[in-house]
Coordinates of C-alpha atoms and ligand atoms in Angstrom, one line a residue:
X1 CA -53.5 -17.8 12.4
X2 CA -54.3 -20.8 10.0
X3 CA -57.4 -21.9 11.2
X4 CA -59.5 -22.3 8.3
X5 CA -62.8 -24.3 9.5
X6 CA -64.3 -23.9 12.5
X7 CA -66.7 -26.8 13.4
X8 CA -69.8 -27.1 15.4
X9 CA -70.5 -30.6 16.9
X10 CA -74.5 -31.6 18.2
X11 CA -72.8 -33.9 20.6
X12 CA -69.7 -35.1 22.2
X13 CA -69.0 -38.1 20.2
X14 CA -69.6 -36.1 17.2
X15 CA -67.3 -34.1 17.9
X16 CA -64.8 -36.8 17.5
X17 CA -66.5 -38.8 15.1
X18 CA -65.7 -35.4 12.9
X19 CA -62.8 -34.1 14.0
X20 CA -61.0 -37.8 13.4
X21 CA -62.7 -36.8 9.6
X22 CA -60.8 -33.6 9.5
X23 CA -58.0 -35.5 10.8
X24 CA -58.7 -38.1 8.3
X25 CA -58.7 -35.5 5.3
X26 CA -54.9 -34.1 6.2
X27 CA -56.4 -30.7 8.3
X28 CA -54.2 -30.4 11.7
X29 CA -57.7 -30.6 14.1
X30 CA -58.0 -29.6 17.7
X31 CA -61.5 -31.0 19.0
X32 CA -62.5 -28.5 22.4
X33 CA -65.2 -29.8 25.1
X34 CA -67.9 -28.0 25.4
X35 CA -68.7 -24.0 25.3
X36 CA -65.5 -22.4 24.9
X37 CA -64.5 -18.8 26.2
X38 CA -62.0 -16.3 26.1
X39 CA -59.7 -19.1 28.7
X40 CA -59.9 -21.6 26.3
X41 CA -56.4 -22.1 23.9
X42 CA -56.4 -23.9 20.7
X43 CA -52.9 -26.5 19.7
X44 CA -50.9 -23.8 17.4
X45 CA -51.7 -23.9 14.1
X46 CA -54.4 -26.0 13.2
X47 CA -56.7 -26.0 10.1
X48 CA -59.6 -27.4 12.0
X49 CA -61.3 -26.7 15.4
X50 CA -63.9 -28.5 16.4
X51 CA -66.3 -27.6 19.3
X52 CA -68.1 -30.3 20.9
X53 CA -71.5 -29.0 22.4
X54 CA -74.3 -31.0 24.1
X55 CA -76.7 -29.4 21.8
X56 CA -78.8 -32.2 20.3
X57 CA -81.4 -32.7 22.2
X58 CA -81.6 -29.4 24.8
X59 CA -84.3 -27.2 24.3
X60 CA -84.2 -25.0 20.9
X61 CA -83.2 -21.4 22.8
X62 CA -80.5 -23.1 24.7
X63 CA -79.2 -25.1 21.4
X64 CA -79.0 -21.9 19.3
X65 CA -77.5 -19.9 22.0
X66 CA -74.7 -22.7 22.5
X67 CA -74.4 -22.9 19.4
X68 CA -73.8 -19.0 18.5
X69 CA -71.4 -19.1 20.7
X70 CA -69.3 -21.5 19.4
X71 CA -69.3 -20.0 16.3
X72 CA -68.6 -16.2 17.6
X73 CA -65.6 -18.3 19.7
X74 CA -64.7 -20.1 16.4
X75 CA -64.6 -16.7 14.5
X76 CA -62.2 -15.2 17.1
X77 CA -59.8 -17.9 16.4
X78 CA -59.9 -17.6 12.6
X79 CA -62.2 -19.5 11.2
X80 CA -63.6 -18.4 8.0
X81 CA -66.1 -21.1 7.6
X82 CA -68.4 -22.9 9.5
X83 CA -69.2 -26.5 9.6
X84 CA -72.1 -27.6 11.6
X85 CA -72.1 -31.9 12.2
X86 CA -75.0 -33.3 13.5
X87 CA -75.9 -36.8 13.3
X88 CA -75.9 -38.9 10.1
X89 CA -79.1 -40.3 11.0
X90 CA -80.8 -36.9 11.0
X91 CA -81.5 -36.9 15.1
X92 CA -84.1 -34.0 15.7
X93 CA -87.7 -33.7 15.9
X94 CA -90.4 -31.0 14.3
X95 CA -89.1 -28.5 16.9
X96 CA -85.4 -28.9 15.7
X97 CA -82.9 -28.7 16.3
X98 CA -81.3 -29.0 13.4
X99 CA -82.8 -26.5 11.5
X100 CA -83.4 -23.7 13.8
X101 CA -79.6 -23.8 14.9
X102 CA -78.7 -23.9 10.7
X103 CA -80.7 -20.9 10.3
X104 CA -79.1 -18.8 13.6
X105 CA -75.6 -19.9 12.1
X106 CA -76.6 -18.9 8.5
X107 CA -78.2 -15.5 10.2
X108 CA -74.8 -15.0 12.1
X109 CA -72.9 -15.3 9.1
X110 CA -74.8 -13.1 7.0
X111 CA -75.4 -16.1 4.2
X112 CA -78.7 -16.8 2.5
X113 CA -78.3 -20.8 1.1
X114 CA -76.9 -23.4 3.7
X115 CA -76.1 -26.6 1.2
X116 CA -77.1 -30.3 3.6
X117 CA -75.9 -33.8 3.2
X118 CA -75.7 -36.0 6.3
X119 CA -74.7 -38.9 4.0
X120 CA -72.0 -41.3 6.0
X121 CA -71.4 -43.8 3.2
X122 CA -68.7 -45.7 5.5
X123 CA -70.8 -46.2 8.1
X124 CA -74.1 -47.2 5.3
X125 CA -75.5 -44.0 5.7
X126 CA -76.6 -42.3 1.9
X127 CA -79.2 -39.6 0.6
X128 CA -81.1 -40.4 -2.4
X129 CA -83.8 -37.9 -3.9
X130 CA -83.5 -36.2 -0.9
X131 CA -84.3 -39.5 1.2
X132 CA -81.9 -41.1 4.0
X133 CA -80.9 -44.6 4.1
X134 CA -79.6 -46.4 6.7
X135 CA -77.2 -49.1 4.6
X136 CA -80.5 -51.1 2.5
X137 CA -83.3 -49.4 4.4
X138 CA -84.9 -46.5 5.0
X139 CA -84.4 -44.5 7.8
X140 CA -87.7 -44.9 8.8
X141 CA -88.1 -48.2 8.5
X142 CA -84.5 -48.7 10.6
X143 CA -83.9 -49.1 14.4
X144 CA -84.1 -45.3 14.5
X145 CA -87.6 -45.9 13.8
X146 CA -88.0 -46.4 17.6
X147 CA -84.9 -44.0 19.1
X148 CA -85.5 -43.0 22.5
X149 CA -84.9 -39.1 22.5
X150 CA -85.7 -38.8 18.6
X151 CA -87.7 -41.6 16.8
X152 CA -87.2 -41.1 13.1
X153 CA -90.5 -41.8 11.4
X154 CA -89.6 -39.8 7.9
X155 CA -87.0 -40.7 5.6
X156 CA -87.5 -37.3 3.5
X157 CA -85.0 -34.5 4.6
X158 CA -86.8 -32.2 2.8
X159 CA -89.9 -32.8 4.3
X160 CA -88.1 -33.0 8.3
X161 CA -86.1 -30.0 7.5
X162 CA -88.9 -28.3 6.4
X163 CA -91.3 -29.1 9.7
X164 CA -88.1 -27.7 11.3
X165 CA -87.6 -24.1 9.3
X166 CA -90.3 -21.7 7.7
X167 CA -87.7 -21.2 5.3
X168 CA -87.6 -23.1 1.6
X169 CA -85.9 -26.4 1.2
X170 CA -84.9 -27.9 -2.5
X171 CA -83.2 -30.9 -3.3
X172 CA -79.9 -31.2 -5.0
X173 CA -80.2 -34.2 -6.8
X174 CA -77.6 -36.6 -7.4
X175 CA -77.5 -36.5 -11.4
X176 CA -76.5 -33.0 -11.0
X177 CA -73.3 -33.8 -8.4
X178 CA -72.0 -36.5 -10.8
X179 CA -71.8 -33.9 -13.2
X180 CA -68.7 -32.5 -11.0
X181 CA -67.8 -29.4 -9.0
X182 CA -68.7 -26.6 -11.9
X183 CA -72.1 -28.1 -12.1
X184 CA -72.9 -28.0 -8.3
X185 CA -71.6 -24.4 -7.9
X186 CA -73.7 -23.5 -11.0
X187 CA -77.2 -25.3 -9.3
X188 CA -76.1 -23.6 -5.4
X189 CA -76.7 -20.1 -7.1
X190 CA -79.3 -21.1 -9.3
X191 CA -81.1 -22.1 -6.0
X192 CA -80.0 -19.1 -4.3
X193 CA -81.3 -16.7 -6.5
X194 CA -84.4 -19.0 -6.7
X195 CA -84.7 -17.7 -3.1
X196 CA -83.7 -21.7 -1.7
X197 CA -82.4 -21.5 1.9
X198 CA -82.1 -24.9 2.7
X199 CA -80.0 -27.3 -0.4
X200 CA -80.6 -30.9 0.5
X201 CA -77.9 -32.8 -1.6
X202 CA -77.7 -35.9 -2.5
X203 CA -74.9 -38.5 -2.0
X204 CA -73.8 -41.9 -2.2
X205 CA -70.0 -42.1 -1.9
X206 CA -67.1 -40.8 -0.4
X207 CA -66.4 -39.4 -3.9
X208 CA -69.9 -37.6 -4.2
X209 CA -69.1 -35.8 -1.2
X210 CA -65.5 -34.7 -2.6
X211 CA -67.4 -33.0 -5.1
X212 CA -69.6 -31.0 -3.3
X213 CA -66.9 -30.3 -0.6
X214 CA -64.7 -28.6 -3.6
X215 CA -67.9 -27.1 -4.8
X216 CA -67.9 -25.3 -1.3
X217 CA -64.8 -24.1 -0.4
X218 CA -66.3 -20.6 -0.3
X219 CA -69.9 -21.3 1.4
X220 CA -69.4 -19.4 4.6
X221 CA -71.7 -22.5 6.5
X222 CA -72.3 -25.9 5.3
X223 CA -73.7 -28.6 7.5
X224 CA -73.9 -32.5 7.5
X225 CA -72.2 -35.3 9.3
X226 CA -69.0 -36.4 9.0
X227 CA -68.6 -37.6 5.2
X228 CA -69.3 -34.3 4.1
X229 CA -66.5 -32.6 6.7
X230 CA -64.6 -35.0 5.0
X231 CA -64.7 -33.6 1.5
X232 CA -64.7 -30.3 2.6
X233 CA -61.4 -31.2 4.3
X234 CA -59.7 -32.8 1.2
X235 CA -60.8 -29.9 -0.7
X236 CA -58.5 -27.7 1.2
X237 CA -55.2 -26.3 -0.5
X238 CA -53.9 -26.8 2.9
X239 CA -54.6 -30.4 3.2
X240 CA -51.7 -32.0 3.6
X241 CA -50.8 -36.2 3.8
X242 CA -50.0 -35.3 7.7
X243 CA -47.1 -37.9 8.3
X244 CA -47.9 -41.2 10.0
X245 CA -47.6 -41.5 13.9
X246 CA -47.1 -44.6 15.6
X247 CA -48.5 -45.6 19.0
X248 CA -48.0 -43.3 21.6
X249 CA -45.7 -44.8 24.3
X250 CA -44.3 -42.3 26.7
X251 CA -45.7 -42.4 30.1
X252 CA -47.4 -45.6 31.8
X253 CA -50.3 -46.3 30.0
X254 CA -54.2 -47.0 31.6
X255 CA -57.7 -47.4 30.6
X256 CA -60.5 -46.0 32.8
X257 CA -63.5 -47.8 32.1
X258 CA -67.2 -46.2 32.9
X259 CA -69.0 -47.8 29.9
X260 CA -71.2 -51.0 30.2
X261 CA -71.9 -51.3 26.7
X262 CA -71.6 -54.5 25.1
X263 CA -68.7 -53.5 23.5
X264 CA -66.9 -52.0 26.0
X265 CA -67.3 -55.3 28.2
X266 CA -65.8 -57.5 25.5
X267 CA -62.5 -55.1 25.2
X268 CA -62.6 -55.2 29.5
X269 CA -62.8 -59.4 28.9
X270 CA -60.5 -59.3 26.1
X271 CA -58.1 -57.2 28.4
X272 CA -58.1 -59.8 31.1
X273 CA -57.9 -63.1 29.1
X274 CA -54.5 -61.5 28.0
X275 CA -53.5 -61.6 31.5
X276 CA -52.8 -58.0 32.0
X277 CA -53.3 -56.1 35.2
X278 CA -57.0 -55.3 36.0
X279 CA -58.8 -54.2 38.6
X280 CA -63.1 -53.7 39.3
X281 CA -63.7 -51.2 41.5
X282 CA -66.1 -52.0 44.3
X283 CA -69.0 -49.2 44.0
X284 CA -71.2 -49.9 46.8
X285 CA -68.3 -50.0 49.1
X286 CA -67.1 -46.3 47.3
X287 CA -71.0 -45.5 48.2
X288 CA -70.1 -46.6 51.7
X289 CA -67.3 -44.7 52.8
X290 CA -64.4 -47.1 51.8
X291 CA -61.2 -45.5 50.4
X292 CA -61.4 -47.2 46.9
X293 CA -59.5 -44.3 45.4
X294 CA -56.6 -44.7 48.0
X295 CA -56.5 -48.6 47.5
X296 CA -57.0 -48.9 43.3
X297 CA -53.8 -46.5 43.8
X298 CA -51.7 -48.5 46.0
X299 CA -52.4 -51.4 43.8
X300 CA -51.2 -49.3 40.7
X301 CA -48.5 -48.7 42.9
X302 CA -47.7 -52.1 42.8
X303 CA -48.0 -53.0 39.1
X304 CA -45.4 -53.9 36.3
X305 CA -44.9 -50.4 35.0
X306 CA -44.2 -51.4 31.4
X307 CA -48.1 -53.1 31.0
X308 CA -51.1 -51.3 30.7
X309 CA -53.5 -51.5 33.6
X310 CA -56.9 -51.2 33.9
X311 CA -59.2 -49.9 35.8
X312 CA -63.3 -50.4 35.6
X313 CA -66.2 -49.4 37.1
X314 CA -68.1 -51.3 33.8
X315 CA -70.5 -54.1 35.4
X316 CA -73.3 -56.8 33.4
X317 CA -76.7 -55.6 33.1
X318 CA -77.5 -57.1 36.3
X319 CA -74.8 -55.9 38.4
X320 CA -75.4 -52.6 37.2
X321 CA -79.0 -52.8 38.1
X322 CA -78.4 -54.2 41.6
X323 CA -76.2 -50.9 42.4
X324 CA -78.9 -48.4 40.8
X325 CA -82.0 -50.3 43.1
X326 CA -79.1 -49.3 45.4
X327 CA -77.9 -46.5 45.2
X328 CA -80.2 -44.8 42.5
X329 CA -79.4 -44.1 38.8
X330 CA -77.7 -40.9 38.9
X331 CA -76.2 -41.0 42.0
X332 CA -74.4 -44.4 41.0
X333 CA -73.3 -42.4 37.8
X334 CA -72.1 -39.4 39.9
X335 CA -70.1 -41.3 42.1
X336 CA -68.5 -43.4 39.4
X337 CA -67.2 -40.6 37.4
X338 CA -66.1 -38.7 40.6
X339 CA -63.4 -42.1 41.5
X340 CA -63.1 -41.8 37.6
X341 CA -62.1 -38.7 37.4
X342 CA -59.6 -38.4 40.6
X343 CA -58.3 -41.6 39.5
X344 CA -56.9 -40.0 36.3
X345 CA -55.5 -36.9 37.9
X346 CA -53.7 -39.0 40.3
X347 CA -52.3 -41.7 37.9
X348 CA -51.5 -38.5 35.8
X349 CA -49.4 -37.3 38.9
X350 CA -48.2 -40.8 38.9
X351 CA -46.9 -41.5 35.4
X352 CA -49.1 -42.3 33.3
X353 CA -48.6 -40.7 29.9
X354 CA -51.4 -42.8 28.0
X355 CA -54.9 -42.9 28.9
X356 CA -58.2 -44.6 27.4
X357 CA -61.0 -43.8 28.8
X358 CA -64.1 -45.9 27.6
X359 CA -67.3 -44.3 28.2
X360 CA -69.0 -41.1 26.3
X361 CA -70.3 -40.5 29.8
X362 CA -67.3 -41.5 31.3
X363 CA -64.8 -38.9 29.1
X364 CA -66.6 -36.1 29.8
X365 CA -65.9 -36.5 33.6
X366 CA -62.6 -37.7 33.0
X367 CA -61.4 -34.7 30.9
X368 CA -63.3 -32.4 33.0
X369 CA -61.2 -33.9 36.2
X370 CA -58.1 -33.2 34.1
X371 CA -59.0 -30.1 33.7
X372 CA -58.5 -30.7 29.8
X373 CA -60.3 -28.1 27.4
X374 CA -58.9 -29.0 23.8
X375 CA -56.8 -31.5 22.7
X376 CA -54.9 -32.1 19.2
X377 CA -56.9 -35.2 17.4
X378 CA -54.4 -38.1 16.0
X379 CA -54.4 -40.7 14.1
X380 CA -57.3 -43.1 14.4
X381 CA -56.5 -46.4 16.0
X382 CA -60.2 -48.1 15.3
X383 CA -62.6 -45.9 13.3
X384 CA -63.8 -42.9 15.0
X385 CA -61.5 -43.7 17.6
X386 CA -58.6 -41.5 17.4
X387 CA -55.6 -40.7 20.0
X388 CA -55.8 -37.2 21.2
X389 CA -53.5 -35.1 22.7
X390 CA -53.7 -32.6 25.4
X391 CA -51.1 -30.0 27.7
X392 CA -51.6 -30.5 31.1
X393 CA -49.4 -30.0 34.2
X394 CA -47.7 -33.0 34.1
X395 CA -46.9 -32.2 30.4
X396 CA -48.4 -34.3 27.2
X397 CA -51.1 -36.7 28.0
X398 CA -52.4 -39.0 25.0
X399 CA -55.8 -39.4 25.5
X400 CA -58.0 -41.7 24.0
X401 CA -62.0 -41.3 24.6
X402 CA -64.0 -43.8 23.6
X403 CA -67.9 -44.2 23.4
X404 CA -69.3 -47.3 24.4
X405 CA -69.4 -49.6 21.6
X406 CA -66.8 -48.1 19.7
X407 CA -63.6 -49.7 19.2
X408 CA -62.6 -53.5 18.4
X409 CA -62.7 -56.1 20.9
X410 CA -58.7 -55.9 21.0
X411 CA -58.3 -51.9 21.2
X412 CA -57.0 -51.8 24.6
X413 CA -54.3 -53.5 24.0
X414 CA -53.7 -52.9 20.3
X415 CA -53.8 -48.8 21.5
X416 CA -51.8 -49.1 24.6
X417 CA -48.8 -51.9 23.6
X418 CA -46.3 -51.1 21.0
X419 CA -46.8 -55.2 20.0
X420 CA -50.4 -55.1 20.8
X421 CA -51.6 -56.6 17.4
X422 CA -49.9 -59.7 18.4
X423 CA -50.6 -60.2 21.3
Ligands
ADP1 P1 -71.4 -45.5 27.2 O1 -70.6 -44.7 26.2 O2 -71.2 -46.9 27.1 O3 -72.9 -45.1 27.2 P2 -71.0 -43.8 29.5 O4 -69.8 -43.5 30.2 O5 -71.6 -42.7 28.6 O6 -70.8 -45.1 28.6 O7 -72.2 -44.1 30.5 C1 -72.0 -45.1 31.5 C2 -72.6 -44.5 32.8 O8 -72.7 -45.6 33.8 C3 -71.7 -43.5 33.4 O9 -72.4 -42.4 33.9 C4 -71.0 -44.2 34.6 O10 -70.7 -43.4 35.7 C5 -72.1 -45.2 35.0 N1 -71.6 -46.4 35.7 C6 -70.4 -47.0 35.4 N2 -70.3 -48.1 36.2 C7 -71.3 -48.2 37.0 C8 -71.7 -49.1 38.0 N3 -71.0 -50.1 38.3 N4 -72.9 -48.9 38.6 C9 -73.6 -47.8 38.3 N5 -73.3 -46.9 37.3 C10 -72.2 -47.1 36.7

């Protein structure tokens, strides 16, 4: 058994988001949907494990319980430290959950100082005396200012964490991590011993989190987002330049599309200016009875096997809005994913050895349909967007999941054509 971290992901996308950093970093990285149990097999010999949980915005108990279990799961398969991701915009409120489901971890784990640093620098995303940025502002005077589920008002981890935790928070200030590795390890016990059980460090650079990833090699829990996995990963012996894989192209390839982000629609129009096989499925006649699953297959059916088709639900805002008056919110949703879903076990059965799926929504359905648990985690084709792959009946299935406004306008076809870039 090799597995060296085991990884607890607040969300779904997340869970990709830091398993393609693992990836990234040169662990071998399985990312697992949702609550695993004793059914639930891991790719041999990875370094990484990453469990994907719904767990950012569910009530605290259920959070922490999910969470526990996860890491009791993660423990059976090896682990011997744990990482838990959560957003790099902070994404919790005064009842948690970040800091309730760090101190249940650090409780399991029997370790007093958890060290934090959500600090994303690719994606803008730095801490600076303890404060979060969002690239030049802020995180309180960003977008997240006015987030839906968790509007971000403070820009002060110290002071969030510590609405969130009776437990002491301190700052690890960034003068101290350019001093290097020795220097961090030597402030972590300092603070320790201080009686500190929550280290908010700083960070501005990919190379700031190297430094405190080798400082804590040996911390049996550390928690961030997924610049910090990142260094942790490099800082493993076992790191290794895993060897460059080109496009996956067994199989006939498809993309299932559920997602009506902005995004997503440009790749869908993208898709179809190249003159490639597409087909909108008719919702309000799947609502009415019609067989749309039996005909979008006979029309696979009758498709050039050597291009990529596609396949989507994905409809403007006003589209969308007519079928929800329609057919109501979730019930739209449910019966999109159901076609979804039975449209990728079939085409599976059929061939197809490729498969996007856009949609964070939409993937979980899919892989659920698939009956796909964990999957190996690739190479990333667009940032955060890596090819996965899974063992399922019909054998290996490369699997792509993509949230909604991931991606380049070109991924389809750049992911699913060995010439795609030129296309
Ligand atoms: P994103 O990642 O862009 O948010 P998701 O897959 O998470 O995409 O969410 C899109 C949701 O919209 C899914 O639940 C999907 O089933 C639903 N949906 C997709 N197409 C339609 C449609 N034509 N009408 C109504 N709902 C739809």
């Amino acid at each position: 058994m090799t597995l060296r971290i085991g990884c607890i992901a607040d969300d779904f996308t997340g869970g990709t988001d830091v398993a393609a950093a693992f990836r990234r970093a040169g662990l071998r990285t399985a990312l697992v949907f949702g609550t695993p149990d004793t059914t639930t097999e891991l790719p041999a010999d990875c370094d990484a494990a990453v469990v994907a949980l719904k767990s950012r915005s569910t009530p605290v108990d259920q959070a922490v319980a999910d969470s526990l279990a996860a890491q009791r799961w993660l423990w059976t398969k090896g682990a011997a430290q744990t990482y838990f991701k959560y957003c790099s915009t902070f994404d919790s409120t005064p009842q948690g959950n970040i800091g309730p489901v760090t101190d249940a971890l650090a409780d399991a784990a029997s370790t007093r100082l958890t060290l934090h640093c959500p600090a994303s620098p690719p994606n803008g995303r730095t801490v600076y005396q303890g404060h979060l940025f969002v690239h030049d502002q802020l995180l309180s005077d960003s977008p997240l200012r006015h987030h839906p589920l968790n509007p971000m008002t403070d820009s002060s981890l110290i002071r969030l964490l510590s609405a969130q935790t009776h437990r002491p928070v301190a700052l690890l200030d960034l003068a101290t991590v350019r001093r290097g590795v020795e220097a961090v390890r030597e402030a972590v016990l300092r603070h320790q011993q201080r009686g500190v059980r929550h280290l908010v460090a700083d960070g501005l650079t990919d190379e700031d989190l190297a430094v405190l990833g080798a400082a804590l090699l040996e911390s049996p829990l550390v928690a961030g987002a997924a610049g910090l996995a990142e260094g942790l990963g490099r800082a493993y012996p076992t790191a290794t330049q895993l060897a460059a894989e080109p496009v996956p192209h067994h199989g006939r390839a498809a993309v299932l599309a559920g997602s009506s982000s902005a995004r997503t629609l440009e790749q869908i129009a993208h898709f179809n200016a190249a003159g490639l096989p597409s087909l909108h499925l008719d919702v309000l006649a799947a609502a009415s009875g019609r067989d749309v699953v039996g005909e979008t297959l006979s029309w696979f059916d009758r498709q050039d096997p050597a291009l990529p088709v596609l396949v989507y639900a994905s409809a403007s805002p006003e589209e969308l809005n007519a079928v929800q008056t329609q057919l109501g919110v979730a019930q739209a949703a449910d019966l999109v994913e159901e076609v979804l879903g039975t449209l990728a076990v079939e085409m599976a059965g059929q061939g197809v050895g490729r498969l996007l799926v856009a949609g964070g929504e939409t993937s979980g359905a899919v892989t659920t349909a698939l009956g796909v648990r964990a999957v190996l985690v690739g190479e990333e084709t667009d940032p955060g967007v890596p090819w996965t792959y899974a063992a399922t009946k019909n054998g290996e299935l490369a699997l792509m999941l993509k949230s909604g406004n991931f991606g380049a306008p070109d991924l389809f076809i750049r992911a699913l054509t060995p010439e795609g870039a030129s296309r």
